[in-house]
Amino acid sequence: MKILVVNAGSSSLKYQLIDMETEKVLAKGGCERIGINGSLLKAKGNGKEKVFTKDMPNHKVAIQLVLHALLDEQIGVIKSMEEIDAVGHRVVASGEYFKKATLVTPEVLQTLEEKTFELAPLHNPAAATGLRACMEVMPETPMVLVFDTSFHATMPEKAYLYGIAYEDYKNFGVRKYGAHGTSHKFVAGEAAKFLGKAPEELKIVTCHLGNGSSITAVDGGKCIDTSMGFTPLAGVLMGTRSGDIDASAVEFLARKKGMSHSETVTYLNKNCGVSGISGVSSDFRDLISGAKKGNKRCDLALEMFAYQTKKFVGAYAAAMGGLDCIVFTAGIGENTAPVREKVCEGLEFLGVKFNQRANAGKNDGSIREISKKNSKVKILIIPTNEELVIARETAELL
Ligand code: AMP
């Protein structure tokens, strides 16, 4: 069985074709600048790379070009479009409308478009555009929606509710939904396999630390709490996002800076986080080199990020009543040794014994253990693979 995984943004469309018997990526690539001058597709297949420069006024033309690349003489990996058994679409927000991966029907498409757009106004409309384009170009192929939020659907009410009037939750769906669910699910599953245990036996805190960051408590294989909230603005401070902030401070800031509601939310999403604290960059590589050169605000940004992440680890150990494993994943989690060290510093009381030498080792793309042999709590670096989760869930549904 071959599954095409599609991740559509407003002007981009990334894809992977995965063979489910081997779980190997047969081909992958991405269309850039859809609807903008100078659009192109960078595609890989058969161990080769090819760039297609073609005007892509919309996502339909983009997906047609992707299929063209999959059938290409040099980099193509299939002989006919019929070899693609289904398409799995990444969708950021499901609200409470979809609790798991869902086969697209006219009703499902209607719910996606009418109910979920306001929950992720930048992401969900783009996913729906990608979906409609695929449905037009591949009308006979089953389409499946896989939601970033699904893994968090097991959170209990006490974890996902805010302290607002219950009717406001009921009427408007204002609650915590979480994010990066496919990544948290994948790395928690891989951690259990690596440790040779059943997921049911483990209490894991998964730290997806990237440009957007979230931390999740996975108890017995299920999410019981997560740091992101109603939107991906909540939790720890991130590249450019503020993370958690007192709502009164938001109103105060808006007044002082003369910003409207939506300008304030944009400000909190785009101009804050480690970028706002350091005044240098949202990229942790720049922060680390800045701190090494003595830039105090780069150092402060790194300290804040690690401190806030550590607090979630401690809180979730308390919420689960124990801790067996901490997992680091995503751009920062997989690559930034000083952040991992700072997060784990001082967690000895939980049974964490950090192995500095292993932590300083090279990232070779494999799972790495960075706790000492006698550490009660295992610490693992696990490269995330959200596309594989989307492909697996799509295949399972079929
Ligand atoms: P992501 O959103 O998962 O792609 O992560 C992006 C962030 O990871 C970047 O902003 C960097 O701060 C960080 N990052 C990515 N690669 C590296 C690396 N090789 N070394 C240090 N940080 C990295």
Short mmCIF file of C-alpha atoms and ligand atoms in Angstrom, two decimals:
data_model
loop_
_atom_site.label_atom_id
_atom_site.label_comp_id
_atom_site.label_asym_id
_atom_site.label_seq_id
_atom_site.Cartn_x
_atom_site.Cartn_y
_atom_site.Cartn_z
CA MET A 1 0.00 0.00 0.00
CA LYS A 2 1.29 3.46 -0.92
CA ILE A 3 0.07 6.56 0.93
CA LEU A 4 0.61 10.13 -0.21
CA VAL A 5 0.95 12.49 2.75
CA VAL A 6 0.07 16.11 2.00
CA ASN A 7 0.79 19.11 4.22
CA ALA A 8 -0.68 22.18 2.56
CA GLY A 9 0.08 25.73 3.66
CA SER A 10 -1.37 28.91 2.20
CA SER A 11 1.40 29.18 -0.41
CA SER A 12 3.15 25.82 -0.03
CA LEU A 13 2.43 22.12 -0.37
CA LYS A 14 4.78 19.51 1.09
CA TYR A 15 4.37 15.82 0.34
CA GLN A 16 5.81 12.38 0.95
CA LEU A 17 4.90 9.12 -0.76
CA ILE A 18 5.32 6.30 1.75
CA ASP A 19 5.34 2.55 1.12
CA MET A 20 3.44 1.12 4.09
CA GLU A 21 4.89 -2.39 3.80
CA THR A 22 8.38 -1.04 4.56
CA GLU A 23 7.42 2.39 5.93
CA LYS A 24 10.08 3.80 3.59
CA VAL A 25 9.74 7.23 1.99
CA LEU A 26 9.69 6.61 -1.77
CA ALA A 27 9.57 10.26 -2.79
CA LYS A 28 9.18 13.64 -1.18
CA GLY A 29 9.26 17.31 -1.95
CA GLY A 30 7.51 20.62 -1.72
CA CYS A 31 5.87 23.26 -3.87
CA GLU A 32 6.80 26.80 -2.89
CA ARG A 33 5.31 30.17 -3.72
CA ILE A 34 1.93 28.83 -4.88
CA GLY A 35 -0.10 31.79 -6.17
CA ILE A 36 3.02 33.99 -6.15
CA ASN A 37 5.53 34.74 -8.92
CA GLY A 38 8.44 32.33 -9.21
CA SER A 39 6.70 29.17 -7.95
CA LEU A 40 8.69 25.96 -8.02
CA LEU A 41 8.64 22.33 -6.92
CA LYS A 42 11.71 20.72 -5.36
CA ALA A 43 11.22 16.97 -5.66
CA LYS A 44 13.24 13.91 -4.61
CA GLY A 45 12.83 10.33 -5.75
CA ASN A 46 15.02 7.41 -6.87
CA GLY A 47 17.89 8.97 -4.93
CA LYS A 48 17.83 12.01 -7.24
CA GLU A 49 16.61 15.55 -6.91
CA LYS A 50 14.89 17.71 -9.53
CA VAL A 51 13.54 21.24 -9.50
CA PHE A 52 10.42 21.96 -11.55
CA THR A 53 9.88 25.65 -12.26
CA LYS A 54 6.31 26.16 -13.36
CA ASP A 55 3.71 28.79 -12.75
CA MET A 56 1.43 27.48 -9.97
CA PRO A 57 -1.50 29.90 -9.66
CA ASN A 58 -3.29 27.55 -7.23
CA HIS A 59 -3.03 24.30 -5.24
CA LYS A 60 -4.72 22.28 -8.01
CA VAL A 61 -1.86 23.03 -10.39
CA ALA A 62 0.58 22.30 -7.54
CA ILE A 63 -0.83 18.82 -6.87
CA GLN A 64 -0.91 18.11 -10.62
CA LEU A 65 2.79 18.95 -10.70
CA VAL A 66 3.47 16.71 -7.69
CA LEU A 67 1.80 13.80 -9.52
CA HIS A 68 3.85 14.67 -12.61
CA ALA A 69 7.02 14.46 -10.46
CA LEU A 70 5.91 11.12 -8.96
CA LEU A 71 5.51 9.77 -12.53
CA ASP A 72 8.65 11.50 -13.88
CA GLU A 73 11.09 9.46 -16.03
CA GLN A 74 14.12 10.26 -13.83
CA ILE A 75 12.85 10.80 -10.31
CA GLY A 76 9.44 9.09 -10.62
CA VAL A 77 8.62 6.20 -8.29
CA ILE A 78 5.23 5.06 -9.62
CA LYS A 79 3.95 4.05 -13.07
CA SER A 80 0.40 5.26 -12.65
CA MET A 81 -1.64 7.42 -10.30
CA GLU A 82 -3.72 4.35 -9.37
CA GLU A 83 -0.75 3.08 -7.32
CA ILE A 84 -1.55 5.75 -4.72
CA ASP A 85 -4.02 4.02 -2.40
CA ALA A 86 -5.00 7.08 -0.36
CA VAL A 87 -3.99 10.60 0.54
CA GLY A 88 -3.49 11.61 4.20
CA HIS A 89 -3.88 15.33 4.84
CA ARG A 90 -2.33 17.09 7.81
CA VAL A 91 -4.88 19.31 9.52
CA VAL A 92 -3.85 21.51 12.46
CA ALA A 93 -7.11 21.96 14.37
CA SER A 94 -10.11 19.67 14.82
CA GLY A 95 -11.93 21.45 17.63
CA GLU A 96 -14.27 18.91 19.22
CA TYR A 97 -15.66 17.94 15.80
CA PHE A 98 -13.14 15.20 15.01
CA LYS A 99 -11.53 13.03 17.67
CA LYS A 100 -9.50 10.86 15.31
CA ALA A 101 -8.38 10.45 11.70
CA THR A 102 -11.43 10.75 9.45
CA LEU A 103 -12.29 9.64 5.92
CA VAL A 104 -13.44 12.61 3.84
CA THR A 105 -17.12 12.63 2.87
CA PRO A 106 -19.17 15.66 1.75
CA GLU A 107 -20.38 16.07 5.38
CA VAL A 108 -16.83 15.91 6.75
CA LEU A 109 -15.66 18.52 4.23
CA GLN A 110 -18.55 20.76 5.22
CA THR A 111 -17.75 20.47 8.95
CA LEU A 112 -14.07 21.13 8.29
CA GLU A 113 -14.86 24.27 6.32
CA GLU A 114 -17.75 25.63 8.35
CA LYS A 115 -16.69 24.82 11.90
CA THR A 116 -12.91 24.57 12.21
CA PHE A 117 -11.50 27.48 10.20
CA GLU A 118 -11.91 29.98 13.03
CA LEU A 119 -9.90 27.69 15.34
CA ALA A 120 -6.82 27.83 13.06
CA PRO A 121 -7.41 30.66 10.59
CA LEU A 122 -3.92 30.44 9.07
CA HIS A 123 -3.70 26.67 8.79
CA ASN A 124 -7.08 24.96 8.34
CA PRO A 125 -8.24 26.93 5.27
CA ALA A 126 -4.92 26.06 3.59
CA ALA A 127 -5.40 22.36 4.42
CA ALA A 128 -8.92 22.47 2.96
CA THR A 129 -7.61 24.12 -0.21
CA GLY A 130 -5.02 21.33 -0.53
CA LEU A 131 -7.72 18.74 0.10
CA ARG A 132 -10.10 20.16 -2.52
CA ALA A 133 -7.25 20.31 -5.05
CA CYS A 134 -6.43 16.63 -4.43
CA MET A 135 -10.11 15.65 -4.67
CA GLU A 136 -10.33 17.35 -8.07
CA VAL A 137 -7.15 15.84 -9.45
CA MET A 138 -7.60 12.36 -7.87
CA PRO A 139 -11.40 11.94 -7.63
CA GLU A 140 -11.29 8.15 -7.13
CA THR A 141 -8.65 8.15 -4.37
CA PRO A 142 -9.77 8.05 -0.69
CA MET A 143 -8.85 11.19 1.24
CA VAL A 144 -8.20 11.10 5.00
CA LEU A 145 -7.84 13.98 7.44
CA VAL A 146 -5.29 13.49 10.22
CA PHE A 147 -5.45 16.13 12.93
CA ASP A 148 -2.58 17.52 15.03
CA THR A 149 -5.02 17.74 17.92
CA SER A 150 -6.32 14.12 17.89
CA PHE A 151 -3.70 12.70 20.23
CA HIS A 152 -4.80 15.21 22.85
CA ALA A 153 -8.46 14.12 22.67
CA THR A 154 -7.88 11.80 25.66
CA MET A 155 -7.21 14.70 28.04
CA PRO A 156 -9.69 14.72 30.94
CA GLU A 157 -12.01 17.68 31.42
CA LYS A 158 -10.05 18.89 34.46
CA ALA A 159 -6.97 19.28 32.25
CA TYR A 160 -8.49 20.87 29.17
CA LEU A 161 -10.93 23.33 30.73
CA TYR A 162 -10.03 26.94 31.48
CA GLY A 163 -11.35 28.61 34.61
CA ILE A 164 -14.06 30.46 32.70
CA ALA A 165 -17.84 30.03 32.84
CA TYR A 166 -18.70 26.46 31.84
CA GLU A 167 -21.36 27.80 29.45
CA ASP A 168 -18.66 29.67 27.52
CA TYR A 169 -16.86 26.39 26.98
CA LYS A 170 -20.11 24.69 25.95
CA ASN A 171 -21.30 27.51 23.69
CA PHE A 172 -18.05 28.54 22.07
CA GLY A 173 -15.69 25.58 22.48
CA VAL A 174 -13.13 27.66 24.38
CA ARG A 175 -10.80 25.06 25.92
CA LYS A 176 -7.34 23.60 25.57
CA TYR A 177 -6.87 21.56 22.37
CA GLY A 178 -3.08 21.22 22.22
CA ALA A 179 -0.85 20.89 19.17
CA HIS A 180 1.94 18.75 17.65
CA GLY A 181 -0.17 15.67 18.56
CA THR A 182 1.20 13.49 15.76
CA SER A 183 4.74 14.23 16.91
CA HIS A 184 4.02 13.54 20.60
CA LYS A 185 2.24 10.31 19.64
CA PHE A 186 5.10 9.16 17.43
CA VAL A 187 7.93 9.82 19.88
CA ALA A 188 6.03 8.36 22.86
CA GLY A 189 5.47 5.16 20.83
CA GLU A 190 9.10 5.03 19.73
CA ALA A 191 10.26 5.58 23.33
CA ALA A 192 8.23 2.57 24.51
CA LYS A 193 9.69 0.42 21.71
CA PHE A 194 13.23 1.61 22.51
CA LEU A 195 12.79 0.84 26.20
CA GLY A 196 11.25 -2.56 25.40
CA LYS A 197 8.10 -1.76 27.38
CA ALA A 198 4.40 -1.60 26.59
CA PRO A 199 3.13 2.02 26.32
CA GLU A 200 0.63 1.17 29.11
CA GLU A 201 3.53 0.71 31.55
CA LEU A 202 5.12 4.12 31.00
CA LYS A 203 4.79 7.68 32.25
CA ILE A 204 6.50 9.87 29.65
CA VAL A 205 6.95 13.61 29.22
CA THR A 206 7.49 14.39 25.54
CA CYS A 207 9.15 17.74 24.76
CA HIS A 208 8.54 18.82 21.16
CA LEU A 209 10.91 21.80 21.06
CA GLY A 210 11.05 23.59 17.73
CA ASN A 211 10.05 26.95 16.37
CA GLY A 212 6.75 26.10 18.04
CA SER A 213 7.18 24.10 21.24
CA SER A 214 4.86 21.97 23.32
CA ILE A 215 5.28 19.56 26.18
CA THR A 216 2.91 16.64 26.77
CA ALA A 217 2.25 14.22 29.62
CA VAL A 218 1.74 10.73 28.18
CA ASP A 219 0.45 8.33 30.83
CA GLY A 220 0.02 4.71 29.73
CA GLY A 221 0.24 5.72 26.06
CA LYS A 222 -2.44 8.42 26.36
CA CYS A 223 -2.14 12.19 26.53
CA ILE A 224 -3.41 13.46 29.87
CA ASP A 225 -2.22 17.06 29.57
CA THR A 226 -0.30 19.33 27.21
CA SER A 227 1.22 22.79 27.35
CA MET A 228 -0.41 24.35 24.30
CA GLY A 229 -3.91 25.65 24.65
CA PHE A 230 -6.86 26.90 22.65
CA THR A 231 -4.27 27.90 20.03
CA PRO A 232 -0.53 27.25 19.67
CA LEU A 233 0.24 30.55 21.43
CA ALA A 234 0.14 28.97 24.88
CA GLY A 235 2.73 27.12 26.97
CA VAL A 236 6.44 27.92 26.98
CA LEU A 237 7.81 30.97 25.18
CA MET A 238 8.79 30.01 21.63
CA GLY A 239 10.71 31.39 18.65
CA THR A 240 8.43 34.40 18.26
CA ARG A 241 5.41 33.43 20.42
CA SER A 242 5.05 34.68 23.98
CA GLY A 243 3.70 31.47 25.49
CA ASP A 244 1.51 31.78 28.61
CA ILE A 245 0.80 35.36 29.73
CA ASP A 246 -1.68 36.90 32.16
CA ALA A 247 -4.75 38.03 30.14
CA SER A 248 -4.78 41.34 32.05
CA ALA A 249 -1.22 42.06 30.93
CA VAL A 250 -2.39 41.54 27.33
CA GLU A 251 -5.12 44.15 27.69
CA PHE A 252 -2.69 46.52 29.45
CA LEU A 253 -0.07 46.09 26.69
CA ALA A 254 -2.67 46.68 23.97
CA ARG A 255 -3.70 49.95 25.63
CA LYS A 256 -0.13 51.14 26.14
CA LYS A 257 0.92 50.29 22.57
CA GLY A 258 -2.35 51.41 20.96
CA MET A 259 -3.03 48.02 19.40
CA SER A 260 -6.38 46.45 18.48
CA HIS A 261 -7.32 42.94 19.70
CA SER A 262 -6.14 41.26 16.54
CA GLU A 263 -2.97 43.39 16.35
CA THR A 264 -2.16 42.35 19.91
CA VAL A 265 -2.59 38.66 19.13
CA THR A 266 -0.41 39.07 16.03
CA TYR A 267 2.19 40.86 18.19
CA LEU A 268 2.15 38.01 20.74
CA ASN A 269 2.53 35.46 17.94
CA LYS A 270 5.15 37.19 15.81
CA ASN A 271 7.19 39.65 17.89
CA CYS A 272 7.67 37.96 21.25
CA GLY A 273 9.21 34.74 22.55
CA VAL A 274 12.99 34.29 22.52
CA SER A 275 13.16 36.69 19.58
CA GLY A 276 11.54 39.45 21.65
CA ILE A 277 13.59 38.68 24.77
CA SER A 278 16.96 38.46 23.00
CA GLY A 279 16.29 41.18 20.44
CA VAL A 280 18.56 39.06 18.22
CA SER A 281 16.82 36.05 16.68
CA SER A 282 14.17 33.36 16.99
CA ASP A 283 16.74 30.73 15.95
CA PHE A 284 18.41 28.90 18.82
CA ARG A 285 21.66 28.61 16.88
CA ASP A 286 21.91 32.42 16.89
CA LEU A 287 20.99 32.58 20.57
CA ILE A 288 23.69 30.08 21.51
CA SER A 289 26.38 31.86 19.52
CA GLY A 290 25.17 35.21 20.92
CA ALA A 291 25.33 33.89 24.50
CA LYS A 292 28.82 32.50 23.86
CA LYS A 293 29.93 35.97 22.79
CA GLY A 294 28.57 37.40 26.04
CA ASN A 295 25.17 38.69 24.89
CA LYS A 296 23.23 38.66 28.18
CA ARG A 297 19.79 38.78 26.57
CA CYS A 298 20.54 35.76 24.37
CA ASP A 299 21.57 33.96 27.53
CA LEU A 300 18.39 35.12 29.30
CA ALA A 301 16.21 33.87 26.43
CA LEU A 302 17.85 30.43 26.64
CA GLU A 303 17.52 30.37 30.44
CA MET A 304 13.82 31.30 30.26
CA PHE A 305 13.09 28.67 27.62
CA ALA A 306 14.80 25.90 29.59
CA TYR A 307 13.26 27.03 32.91
CA GLN A 308 9.72 27.09 31.54
CA THR A 309 10.20 23.70 29.86
CA LYS A 310 11.59 22.23 33.09
CA LYS A 311 8.56 23.49 35.02
CA PHE A 312 6.24 21.60 32.66
CA VAL A 313 8.32 18.43 33.10
CA GLY A 314 7.97 18.75 36.89
CA ALA A 315 4.28 19.60 36.71
CA TYR A 316 3.54 16.64 34.48
CA ALA A 317 5.55 14.25 36.68
CA ALA A 318 3.26 15.40 39.50
CA ALA A 319 0.13 15.09 37.33
CA MET A 320 1.05 11.51 36.38
CA GLY A 321 2.28 10.57 39.85
CA GLY A 322 5.68 9.53 38.52
CA LEU A 323 8.06 9.73 35.62
CA ASP A 324 9.83 7.00 33.61
CA CYS A 325 11.09 8.89 30.60
CA ILE A 326 11.70 12.35 29.16
CA VAL A 327 11.82 12.61 25.36
CA PHE A 328 13.34 15.48 23.39
CA THR A 329 12.32 15.97 19.78
CA ALA A 330 12.01 18.54 16.91
CA GLY A 331 14.58 21.12 15.75
CA ILE A 332 15.75 22.29 19.17
CA GLY A 333 15.04 19.06 21.05
CA GLU A 334 17.06 17.02 18.55
CA ASN A 335 19.91 19.45 17.94
CA THR A 336 20.50 21.80 20.84
CA ALA A 337 22.51 20.05 23.58
CA PRO A 338 22.78 23.06 25.96
CA VAL A 339 18.97 23.40 26.11
CA ARG A 340 18.53 19.69 26.94
CA GLU A 341 21.15 20.00 29.68
CA LYS A 342 19.54 23.10 31.20
CA VAL A 343 16.07 21.46 31.15
CA CYS A 344 17.35 18.39 33.00
CA GLU A 345 19.56 20.31 35.46
CA GLY A 346 18.17 20.03 38.99
CA LEU A 347 15.77 17.17 38.18
CA GLU A 348 17.89 14.67 40.14
CA PHE A 349 15.20 14.62 42.85
CA LEU A 350 12.87 12.97 40.31
CA GLY A 351 15.44 10.23 39.60
CA VAL A 352 17.09 11.91 36.59
CA LYS A 353 20.80 11.20 36.06
CA PHE A 354 21.93 13.18 33.05
CA ASN A 355 24.80 11.91 30.88
CA GLN A 356 26.65 15.00 29.64
CA ARG A 357 28.95 13.06 27.33
CA ALA A 358 26.09 11.30 25.58
CA ASN A 359 24.24 14.61 25.36
CA ALA A 360 27.21 16.22 23.59
CA GLY A 361 27.33 13.39 21.00
CA LYS A 362 26.60 13.94 17.33
CA ASN A 363 23.02 13.86 16.01
CA ASP A 364 23.09 10.93 13.57
CA GLY A 365 19.32 10.78 13.13
CA SER A 366 18.95 7.73 15.36
CA ILE A 367 17.35 7.43 18.82
CA ARG A 368 19.91 8.37 21.49
CA GLU A 369 19.85 7.78 25.24
CA ILE A 370 21.33 10.70 27.18
CA SER A 371 20.69 9.47 30.72
CA LYS A 372 23.19 7.47 32.75
CA LYS A 373 22.75 3.69 32.88
CA ASN A 374 21.53 3.84 36.49
CA SER A 375 19.10 6.71 35.88
CA LYS A 376 15.58 5.84 37.07
CA VAL A 377 14.20 8.27 34.51
CA LYS A 378 15.42 7.55 30.97
CA ILE A 379 16.15 10.56 28.79
CA LEU A 380 15.89 10.02 25.05
CA ILE A 381 16.40 12.08 21.90
CA ILE A 382 13.97 10.80 19.26
CA PRO A 383 13.77 12.29 15.75
CA THR A 384 10.14 13.04 15.09
CA ASN A 385 8.29 11.77 12.02
CA GLU A 386 4.87 13.35 11.71
CA GLU A 387 4.42 12.23 8.09
CA LEU A 388 4.78 8.58 9.07
CA VAL A 389 2.07 8.95 11.73
CA ILE A 390 -0.24 10.55 9.14
CA ALA A 391 0.48 7.71 6.69
CA ARG A 392 -0.06 5.04 9.38
CA GLU A 393 -3.37 6.54 10.50
CA THR A 394 -4.52 6.85 6.89
CA ALA A 395 -3.59 3.23 6.17
CA GLU A 396 -5.27 2.02 9.39
CA LEU A 397 -8.49 3.79 8.48
CA LEU A 398 -8.56 2.14 5.05
P1 AMP B 1 11.52 23.05 13.92
O1 AMP B 1 10.39 24.02 14.07
O2 AMP B 1 11.30 21.74 14.59
O3 AMP B 1 12.01 22.91 12.51
O4 AMP B 1 12.76 23.70 14.73
C1 AMP B 1 13.31 24.91 14.32
C2 AMP B 1 14.32 25.41 15.34
O5 AMP B 1 15.24 24.38 15.72
C3 AMP B 1 15.18 26.50 14.74
O6 AMP B 1 14.61 27.75 14.92
C4 AMP B 1 16.48 26.37 15.50
O7 AMP B 1 16.41 27.23 16.61
C5 AMP B 1 16.52 24.92 15.97
N1 AMP B 1 17.49 24.12 15.22
C6 AMP B 1 17.31 23.48 14.09
N2 AMP B 1 18.43 22.84 13.70
C7 AMP B 1 19.33 23.12 14.60
C8 AMP B 1 20.70 22.77 14.76
N3 AMP B 1 21.33 22.00 13.88
N4 AMP B 1 21.33 23.24 15.85
C9 AMP B 1 20.69 24.01 16.75
N5 AMP B 1 19.38 24.37 16.65
C10 AMP B 1 18.72 23.93 15.59
#
